[in-house]
Structure formats: C-alpha cells, structure tokens
JSON list of C-alpha atoms in Angstrom, two decimals:
[
{"chain": "A", "resi": 1, "resn": "UNK", "atom": "CA", "xyz": [-54.54, -155.65, -58.37]},
{"chain": "A", "resi": 2, "resn": "UNK", "atom": "CA", "xyz": [-53.26, -152.30, -58.61]},
{"chain": "A", "resi": 3, "resn": "UNK", "atom": "CA", "xyz": [-50.48, -151.23, -61.20]},
{"chain": "A", "resi": 4, "resn": "UNK", "atom": "CA", "xyz": [-47.98, -149.00, -60.10]},
{"chain": "A", "resi": 5, "resn": "UNK", "atom": "CA", "xyz": [-45.63, -147.58, -62.78]},
{"chain": "A", "resi": 6, "resn": "UNK", "atom": "CA", "xyz": [-42.18, -146.44, -61.26]},
{"chain": "A", "resi": 7, "resn": "UNK", "atom": "CA", "xyz": [-39.42, -144.60, -63.21]},
{"chain": "A", "resi": 8, "resn": "UNK", "atom": "CA", "xyz": [-35.69, -145.30, -61.93]},
{"chain": "A", "resi": 9, "resn": "UNK", "atom": "CA", "xyz": [-33.76, -141.94, -62.97]},
{"chain": "A", "resi": 10, "resn": "UNK", "atom": "CA", "xyz": [-29.91, -140.95, -62.40]},
{"chain": "A", "resi": 11, "resn": "UNK", "atom": "CA", "xyz": [-26.67, -140.44, -63.98]},
{"chain": "A", "resi": 12, "resn": "UNK", "atom": "CA", "xyz": [-24.73, -143.22, -65.83]},
{"chain": "A", "resi": 13, "resn": "UNK", "atom": "CA", "xyz": [-23.45, -145.92, -63.79]},
{"chain": "A", "resi": 14, "resn": "UNK", "atom": "CA", "xyz": [-25.22, -145.16, -60.64]},
{"chain": "A", "resi": 15, "resn": "UNK", "atom": "CA", "xyz": [-26.76, -148.57, -59.97]},
{"chain": "A", "resi": 16, "resn": "UNK", "atom": "CA", "xyz": [-30.26, -148.15, -61.26]},
{"chain": "A", "resi": 17, "resn": "UNK", "atom": "CA", "xyz": [-30.17, -151.66, -62.82]},
{"chain": "A", "resi": 18, "resn": "UNK", "atom": "CA", "xyz": [-28.54, -153.15, -60.05]},
{"chain": "A", "resi": 19, "resn": "UNK", "atom": "CA", "xyz": [-31.11, -151.85, -57.71]},
{"chain": "A", "resi": 20, "resn": "UNK", "atom": "CA", "xyz": [-33.97, -153.21, -59.68]},
{"chain": "A", "resi": 21, "resn": "UNK", "atom": "CA", "xyz": [-32.23, -156.60, -60.13]},
{"chain": "A", "resi": 22, "resn": "UNK", "atom": "CA", "xyz": [-31.66, -156.66, -56.30]},
{"chain": "A", "resi": 23, "resn": "UNK", "atom": "CA", "xyz": [-35.26, -155.52, -55.60]},
{"chain": "A", "resi": 24, "resn": "UNK", "atom": "CA", "xyz": [-36.83, -158.05, -58.16]},
{"chain": "A", "resi": 25, "resn": "UNK", "atom": "CA", "xyz": [-34.74, -160.86, -58.24]},
{"chain": "A", "resi": 26, "resn": "UNK", "atom": "CA", "xyz": [-32.39, -160.69, -55.30]},
{"chain": "A", "resi": 27, "resn": "UNK", "atom": "CA", "xyz": [-29.30, -160.82, -57.25]},
{"chain": "A", "resi": 28, "resn": "UNK", "atom": "CA", "xyz": [-26.30, -158.50, -57.86]},
{"chain": "A", "resi": 29, "resn": "UNK", "atom": "CA", "xyz": [-23.70, -158.75, -60.61]},
{"chain": "A", "resi": 30, "resn": "UNK", "atom": "CA", "xyz": [-20.60, -156.71, -60.52]},
{"chain": "A", "resi": 31, "resn": "UNK", "atom": "CA", "xyz": [-20.90, -156.50, -64.28]},
{"chain": "A", "resi": 32, "resn": "UNK", "atom": "CA", "xyz": [-21.79, -153.20, -65.71]},
{"chain": "A", "resi": 33, "resn": "UNK", "atom": "CA", "xyz": [-24.34, -153.40, -68.34]},
{"chain": "A", "resi": 34, "resn": "UNK", "atom": "CA", "xyz": [-25.24, -149.80, -69.66]},
{"chain": "A", "resi": 35, "resn": "UNK", "atom": "CA", "xyz": [-29.18, -149.43, -70.08]},
{"chain": "A", "resi": 36, "resn": "UNK", "atom": "CA", "xyz": [-30.29, -148.16, -73.72]},
{"chain": "A", "resi": 37, "resn": "UNK", "atom": "CA", "xyz": [-33.73, -146.92, -73.73]},
{"chain": "A", "resi": 38, "resn": "UNK", "atom": "CA", "xyz": [-35.50, -148.58, -71.14]},
{"chain": "A", "resi": 39, "resn": "UNK", "atom": "CA", "xyz": [-35.94, -151.85, -69.33]},
{"chain": "A", "resi": 40, "resn": "UNK", "atom": "CA", "xyz": [-39.31, -152.82, -67.82]},
{"chain": "A", "resi": 41, "resn": "UNK", "atom": "CA", "xyz": [-39.58, -155.17, -65.03]},
{"chain": "A", "resi": 42, "resn": "UNK", "atom": "CA", "xyz": [-42.28, -156.34, -62.55]},
{"chain": "A", "resi": 43, "resn": "UNK", "atom": "CA", "xyz": [-42.73, -157.28, -59.07]},
{"chain": "A", "resi": 44, "resn": "UNK", "atom": "CA", "xyz": [-45.89, -158.02, -57.48]},
{"chain": "A", "resi": 45, "resn": "UNK", "atom": "CA", "xyz": [-45.79, -156.90, -53.57]},
{"chain": "A", "resi": 46, "resn": "UNK", "atom": "CA", "xyz": [-48.57, -157.14, -50.79]},
{"chain": "A", "resi": 47, "resn": "UNK", "atom": "CA", "xyz": [-48.79, -153.39, -49.03]},
{"chain": "A", "resi": 48, "resn": "UNK", "atom": "CA", "xyz": [-51.72, -153.24, -46.26]},
{"chain": "A", "resi": 49, "resn": "UNK", "atom": "CA", "xyz": [-53.35, -156.30, -47.77]},
{"chain": "A", "resi": 50, "resn": "UNK", "atom": "CA", "xyz": [-53.36, -154.62, -50.95]},
{"chain": "A", "resi": 51, "resn": "UNK", "atom": "CA", "xyz": [-51.56, -156.66, -53.97]},
{"chain": "A", "resi": 52, "resn": "UNK", "atom": "CA", "xyz": [-49.69, -153.88, -55.99]},
{"chain": "A", "resi": 53, "resn": "UNK", "atom": "CA", "xyz": [-48.07, -154.88, -59.29]},
{"chain": "A", "resi": 54, "resn": "UNK", "atom": "CA", "xyz": [-44.86, -152.57, -59.17]},
{"chain": "A", "resi": 55, "resn": "UNK", "atom": "CA", "xyz": [-44.03, -151.86, -62.63]},
{"chain": "A", "resi": 56, "resn": "UNK", "atom": "CA", "xyz": [-40.38, -150.46, -62.87]},
{"chain": "A", "resi": 57, "resn": "UNK", "atom": "CA", "xyz": [-38.97, -148.73, -65.71]},
{"chain": "A", "resi": 58, "resn": "UNK", "atom": "CA", "xyz": [-35.36, -148.59, -65.58]},
{"chain": "A", "resi": 59, "resn": "UNK", "atom": "CA", "xyz": [-34.36, -145.50, -67.59]},
{"chain": "A", "resi": 60, "resn": "UNK", "atom": "CA", "xyz": [-30.95, -145.25, -69.42]},
{"chain": "A", "resi": 61, "resn": "UNK", "atom": "CA", "xyz": [-28.62, -143.20, -67.35]},
{"chain": "A", "resi": 62, "resn": "UNK", "atom": "CA", "xyz": [-28.50, -139.37, -68.42]},
{"chain": "A", "resi": 63, "resn": "UNK", "atom": "CA", "xyz": [-26.63, -136.59, -67.04]},
{"chain": "A", "resi": 64, "resn": "UNK", "atom": "CA", "xyz": [-29.24, -134.17, -69.37]},
{"chain": "A", "resi": 65, "resn": "UNK", "atom": "CA", "xyz": [-32.54, -135.13, -69.63]},
{"chain": "A", "resi": 66, "resn": "UNK", "atom": "CA", "xyz": [-33.97, -135.16, -73.02]},
{"chain": "A", "resi": 67, "resn": "UNK", "atom": "CA", "xyz": [-37.49, -134.99, -74.63]},
{"chain": "A", "resi": 68, "resn": "UNK", "atom": "CA", "xyz": [-37.55, -138.37, -75.57]},
{"chain": "A", "resi": 69, "resn": "UNK", "atom": "CA", "xyz": [-37.08, -139.76, -72.07]},
{"chain": "A", "resi": 70, "resn": "UNK", "atom": "CA", "xyz": [-39.58, -137.52, -70.69]},
{"chain": "A", "resi": 71, "resn": "UNK", "atom": "CA", "xyz": [-42.19, -139.62, -72.92]},
{"chain": "A", "resi": 72, "resn": "UNK", "atom": "CA", "xyz": [-41.26, -142.62, -70.50]},
{"chain": "A", "resi": 73, "resn": "UNK", "atom": "CA", "xyz": [-42.39, -140.81, -67.67]},
{"chain": "A", "resi": 74, "resn": "UNK", "atom": "CA", "xyz": [-46.28, -140.91, -68.77]},
{"chain": "A", "resi": 75, "resn": "UNK", "atom": "CA", "xyz": [-48.21, -142.74, -66.42]},
{"chain": "A", "resi": 76, "resn": "UNK", "atom": "CA", "xyz": [-45.76, -142.98, -63.61]},
{"chain": "A", "resi": 77, "resn": "UNK", "atom": "CA", "xyz": [-47.39, -143.06, -60.26]},
{"chain": "A", "resi": 78, "resn": "UNK", "atom": "CA", "xyz": [-43.80, -142.46, -58.54]},
{"chain": "A", "resi": 79, "resn": "UNK", "atom": "CA", "xyz": [-40.05, -142.36, -59.22]},
{"chain": "A", "resi": 80, "resn": "UNK", "atom": "CA", "xyz": [-36.57, -142.78, -57.72]},
{"chain": "A", "resi": 81, "resn": "UNK", "atom": "CA", "xyz": [-33.80, -140.55, -58.60]},
{"chain": "A", "resi": 82, "resn": "UNK", "atom": "CA", "xyz": [-30.46, -142.50, -57.88]},
{"chain": "A", "resi": 83, "resn": "UNK", "atom": "CA", "xyz": [-27.02, -141.17, -56.92]},
{"chain": "A", "resi": 84, "resn": "UNK", "atom": "CA", "xyz": [-23.89, -142.99, -56.57]},
{"chain": "A", "resi": 85, "resn": "UNK", "atom": "CA", "xyz": [-22.26, -141.88, -52.89]},
{"chain": "A", "resi": 86, "resn": "UNK", "atom": "CA", "xyz": [-18.82, -142.33, -54.54]},
{"chain": "A", "resi": 87, "resn": "UNK", "atom": "CA", "xyz": [-19.47, -139.68, -57.35]},
{"chain": "A", "resi": 88, "resn": "UNK", "atom": "CA", "xyz": [-20.79, -136.27, -55.88]},
{"chain": "A", "resi": 89, "resn": "UNK", "atom": "CA", "xyz": [-21.80, -134.96, -59.07]},
{"chain": "A", "resi": 90, "resn": "UNK", "atom": "CA", "xyz": [-24.53, -137.64, -59.53]},
{"chain": "A", "resi": 91, "resn": "UNK", "atom": "CA", "xyz": [-26.22, -135.81, -56.68]},
{"chain": "A", "resi": 92, "resn": "UNK", "atom": "CA", "xyz": [-26.43, -132.76, -58.47]},
{"chain": "A", "resi": 93, "resn": "UNK", "atom": "CA", "xyz": [-27.62, -134.90, -61.40]},
{"chain": "A", "resi": 94, "resn": "UNK", "atom": "CA", "xyz": [-30.27, -136.75, -59.45]},
{"chain": "A", "resi": 95, "resn": "UNK", "atom": "CA", "xyz": [-31.67, -133.42, -57.80]},
{"chain": "A", "resi": 96, "resn": "UNK", "atom": "CA", "xyz": [-32.04, -131.67, -61.41]},
{"chain": "A", "resi": 97, "resn": "UNK", "atom": "CA", "xyz": [-33.71, -134.68, -62.82]},
{"chain": "A", "resi": 98, "resn": "UNK", "atom": "CA", "xyz": [-35.81, -134.62, -59.72]},
{"chain": "A", "resi": 99, "resn": "UNK", "atom": "CA", "xyz": [-36.85, -131.09, -60.11]},
{"chain": "A", "resi": 100, "resn": "UNK", "atom": "CA", "xyz": [-37.55, -131.67, -63.84]},
{"chain": "A", "resi": 101, "resn": "UNK", "atom": "CA", "xyz": [-39.55, -134.58, -63.03]},
{"chain": "A", "resi": 102, "resn": "UNK", "atom": "CA", "xyz": [-41.47, -132.76, -60.63]},
{"chain": "A", "resi": 103, "resn": "UNK", "atom": "CA", "xyz": [-41.86, -129.57, -62.98]},
{"chain": "A", "resi": 104, "resn": "UNK", "atom": "CA", "xyz": [-43.41, -131.88, -65.77]},
{"chain": "A", "resi": 105, "resn": "UNK", "atom": "CA", "xyz": [-45.57, -134.45, -63.45]},
{"chain": "A", "resi": 106, "resn": "UNK", "atom": "CA", "xyz": [-46.37, -132.41, -60.65]},
{"chain": "A", "resi": 107, "resn": "UNK", "atom": "CA", "xyz": [-46.06, -133.81, -57.17]},
{"chain": "A", "resi": 108, "resn": "UNK", "atom": "CA", "xyz": [-46.04, -137.41, -57.30]},
{"chain": "A", "resi": 109, "resn": "UNK", "atom": "CA", "xyz": [-44.46, -139.89, -54.95]},
{"chain": "A", "resi": 110, "resn": "UNK", "atom": "CA", "xyz": [-40.56, -140.10, -55.41]},
{"chain": "A", "resi": 111, "resn": "UNK", "atom": "CA", "xyz": [-37.39, -140.33, -53.16]},
{"chain": "A", "resi": 112, "resn": "UNK", "atom": "CA", "xyz": [-33.57, -140.12, -53.70]},
{"chain": "A", "resi": 113, "resn": "UNK", "atom": "CA", "xyz": [-31.37, -143.41, -53.61]},
{"chain": "A", "resi": 114, "resn": "UNK", "atom": "CA", "xyz": [-27.76, -142.78, -52.66]},
{"chain": "A", "resi": 115, "resn": "UNK", "atom": "CA", "xyz": [-26.54, -145.92, -53.82]},
{"chain": "A", "resi": 116, "resn": "UNK", "atom": "CA", "xyz": [-23.31, -147.85, -53.36]},
{"chain": "A", "resi": 117, "resn": "UNK", "atom": "CA", "xyz": [-23.31, -147.75, -49.29]},
{"chain": "A", "resi": 118, "resn": "UNK", "atom": "CA", "xyz": [-21.08, -150.63, -49.17]},
{"chain": "A", "resi": 119, "resn": "UNK", "atom": "CA", "xyz": [-18.38, -148.41, -50.35]},
{"chain": "A", "resi": 120, "resn": "UNK", "atom": "CA", "xyz": [-19.07, -145.84, -47.73]},
{"chain": "A", "resi": 121, "resn": "UNK", "atom": "CA", "xyz": [-15.34, -145.08, -47.03]},
{"chain": "A", "resi": 122, "resn": "UNK", "atom": "CA", "xyz": [-14.74, -144.03, -50.33]},
{"chain": "A", "resi": 123, "resn": "UNK", "atom": "CA", "xyz": [-17.93, -141.69, -50.54]},
{"chain": "A", "resi": 124, "resn": "UNK", "atom": "CA", "xyz": [-17.59, -138.09, -51.99]},
{"chain": "A", "resi": 125, "resn": "UNK", "atom": "CA", "xyz": [-21.22, -137.23, -50.50]},
{"chain": "A", "resi": 126, "resn": "UNK", "atom": "CA", "xyz": [-21.04, -136.13, -47.11]},
{"chain": "A", "resi": 127, "resn": "UNK", "atom": "CA", "xyz": [-23.62, -136.67, -44.37]},
{"chain": "A", "resi": 128, "resn": "UNK", "atom": "CA", "xyz": [-23.88, -133.17, -44.44]},
{"chain": "A", "resi": 129, "resn": "UNK", "atom": "CA", "xyz": [-24.93, -133.23, -48.06]},
{"chain": "A", "resi": 130, "resn": "UNK", "atom": "CA", "xyz": [-27.56, -135.92, -47.40]},
{"chain": "A", "resi": 131, "resn": "UNK", "atom": "CA", "xyz": [-28.87, -133.90, -43.94]},
{"chain": "A", "resi": 132, "resn": "UNK", "atom": "CA", "xyz": [-29.21, -130.80, -46.30]},
{"chain": "A", "resi": 133, "resn": "UNK", "atom": "CA", "xyz": [-31.18, -132.57, -48.80]},
{"chain": "A", "resi": 134, "resn": "UNK", "atom": "CA", "xyz": [-33.18, -134.27, -46.23]},
{"chain": "A", "resi": 135, "resn": "UNK", "atom": "CA", "xyz": [-34.10, -130.84, -44.71]},
{"chain": "A", "resi": 136, "resn": "UNK", "atom": "CA", "xyz": [-35.22, -129.80, -47.90]},
{"chain": "A", "resi": 137, "resn": "UNK", "atom": "CA", "xyz": [-38.16, -132.20, -47.72]},
{"chain": "A", "resi": 138, "resn": "UNK", "atom": "CA", "xyz": [-36.51, -134.89, -49.84]},
{"chain": "A", "resi": 139, "resn": "UNK", "atom": "CA", "xyz": [-36.98, -138.51, -48.62]},
{"chain": "A", "resi": 140, "resn": "UNK", "atom": "CA", "xyz": [-33.37, -140.05, -48.69]},
{"chain": "A", "resi": 141, "resn": "UNK", "atom": "CA", "xyz": [-32.55, -143.90, -48.55]},
{"chain": "A", "resi": 142, "resn": "UNK", "atom": "CA", "xyz": [-28.84, -144.89, -48.31]},
{"chain": "A", "resi": 143, "resn": "UNK", "atom": "CA", "xyz": [-28.94, -148.22, -50.41]},
{"chain": "A", "resi": 144, "resn": "UNK", "atom": "CA", "xyz": [-26.60, -150.78, -51.46]},
{"chain": "A", "resi": 145, "resn": "UNK", "atom": "CA", "xyz": [-27.50, -153.03, -54.44]},
{"chain": "A", "resi": 146, "resn": "UNK", "atom": "CA", "xyz": [-24.56, -155.40, -53.34]},
{"chain": "A", "resi": 147, "resn": "UNK", "atom": "CA", "xyz": [-25.53, -156.04, -50.20]},
{"chain": "A", "resi": 148, "resn": "UNK", "atom": "CA", "xyz": [-29.47, -155.32, -50.60]},
{"chain": "A", "resi": 149, "resn": "UNK", "atom": "CA", "xyz": [-29.25, -152.71, -47.87]},
{"chain": "A", "resi": 150, "resn": "UNK", "atom": "CA", "xyz": [-32.52, -150.48, -47.59]},
{"chain": "A", "resi": 151, "resn": "UNK", "atom": "CA", "xyz": [-33.46, -151.59, -50.70]},
{"chain": "A", "resi": 152, "resn": "UNK", "atom": "CA", "xyz": [-36.91, -153.29, -49.88]},
{"chain": "A", "resi": 153, "resn": "UNK", "atom": "CA", "xyz": [-37.49, -150.60, -47.54]},
{"chain": "A", "resi": 154, "resn": "UNK", "atom": "CA", "xyz": [-37.16, -147.74, -50.01]},
{"chain": "A", "resi": 155, "resn": "UNK", "atom": "CA", "xyz": [-39.73, -149.54, -52.47]},
{"chain": "A", "resi": 156, "resn": "UNK", "atom": "CA", "xyz": [-41.88, -150.39, -50.07]},
{"chain": "A", "resi": 157, "resn": "UNK", "atom": "CA", "xyz": [-41.67, -146.93, -48.75]},
{"chain": "A", "resi": 158, "resn": "UNK", "atom": "CA", "xyz": [-42.50, -145.73, -52.37]},
{"chain": "A", "resi": 159, "resn": "UNK", "atom": "CA", "xyz": [-45.26, -148.20, -52.78]},
{"chain": "A", "resi": 160, "resn": "UNK", "atom": "CA", "xyz": [-46.89, -147.33, -49.36]},
{"chain": "A", "resi": 161, "resn": "UNK", "atom": "CA", "xyz": [-46.91, -143.27, -50.66]},
{"chain": "A", "resi": 162, "resn": "UNK", "atom": "CA", "xyz": [-48.49, -144.11, -54.07]},
{"chain": "A", "resi": 163, "resn": "UNK", "atom": "CA", "xyz": [-51.09, -146.34, -52.59]},
{"chain": "A", "resi": 164, "resn": "UNK", "atom": "CA", "xyz": [-52.09, -142.88, -50.44]},
{"chain": "A", "resi": 165, "resn": "UNK", "atom": "CA", "xyz": [-52.34, -140.68, -53.48]},
{"chain": "A", "resi": 166, "resn": "UNK", "atom": "CA", "xyz": [-54.45, -143.54, -54.69]},
{"chain": "A", "resi": 167, "resn": "UNK", "atom": "CA", "xyz": [-53.96, -143.08, -58.44]},
{"chain": "A", "resi": 168, "resn": "UNK", "atom": "CA", "xyz": [-53.83, -146.31, -60.76]},
{"chain": "A", "resi": 169, "resn": "UNK", "atom": "CA", "xyz": [-52.00, -146.71, -64.25]}
]
C-alpha cells in the first residue's frame, strides 16, 4: 500500500473539516467546529488498481500562514487550498497560501476547492474569477461538503496526480 499525505489549507470557516468529513465518513454537520492545530484522518482508496492510504491533514484555518504551520507540510505529497464561494476574500487567501506552499515545497500536486456550491446564489466569487484562476493553470473544483458535489472527484483527481509523481511518504 502506498501512503500519501495531503494537507487541507485555507482561511477560517471555508469548510476544510466538512470536506474531509464528507470524503472520509460521507457525513455533513451544520455545526461549526474550529480546528485547533491539525486533525488527521485517513481513508484507503483504490486508484488504477493500486491501494492508496490517503492521510489527510486538516489544518486550522489561517488568514496568514505562520512558521508553525509550515512544519505540518513536511512529507506532504499533495494539498488542497479551500475557499468559501460566499466570501471572495477567502479566494485571495487560498491563492496566497498556494503560492507560499509551492515556494516552500516545490511543485507538488494541488487543487483549489471552491466550497459551498450549494449556496451558489449567495456567491461572491464569480465565474470570471474561477475562469481566470483556471487559466493560470490551477485546477479548480466547485464543491459542496453539504451535498457531496465534486468532493470524491477532487480527491480522486489529486490521488491520481500524486501517483504520477510517484513519491511515497
């Protein structure tokens, strides 16, 4: 079995924990629980006939990345940055975090998850913003932890990208 460490990064209350809970346990809760430090979850999946242990590091929400958090990135084979579609400023935070991580870790598989698609009528992040981000070569998924929309697809896509790179934890 191949182990792959994935970090979940983003501002406060964008839905990182809810996305992990949806992916790992197929559940959603409306209760907001702030993550302190890091919460680690695991899910075993099969990708291209290969068993992969996805070790998910759900990191506390940050609007500014600190040196303490950078230590959590060690050994990561991929990462997601998450933004809340109803709060445009979280996209800026996600993109800043992405650039910072790539600067520290080098090029590793990653994607941007724009969460809360079930609230699309309340979105501040426009389709133009998403298209511009995708045009910069960033993989973007519109997700909903509540409905499960594109959650499995996003994690499968990242797993496939990590297997192509071929580095193990």
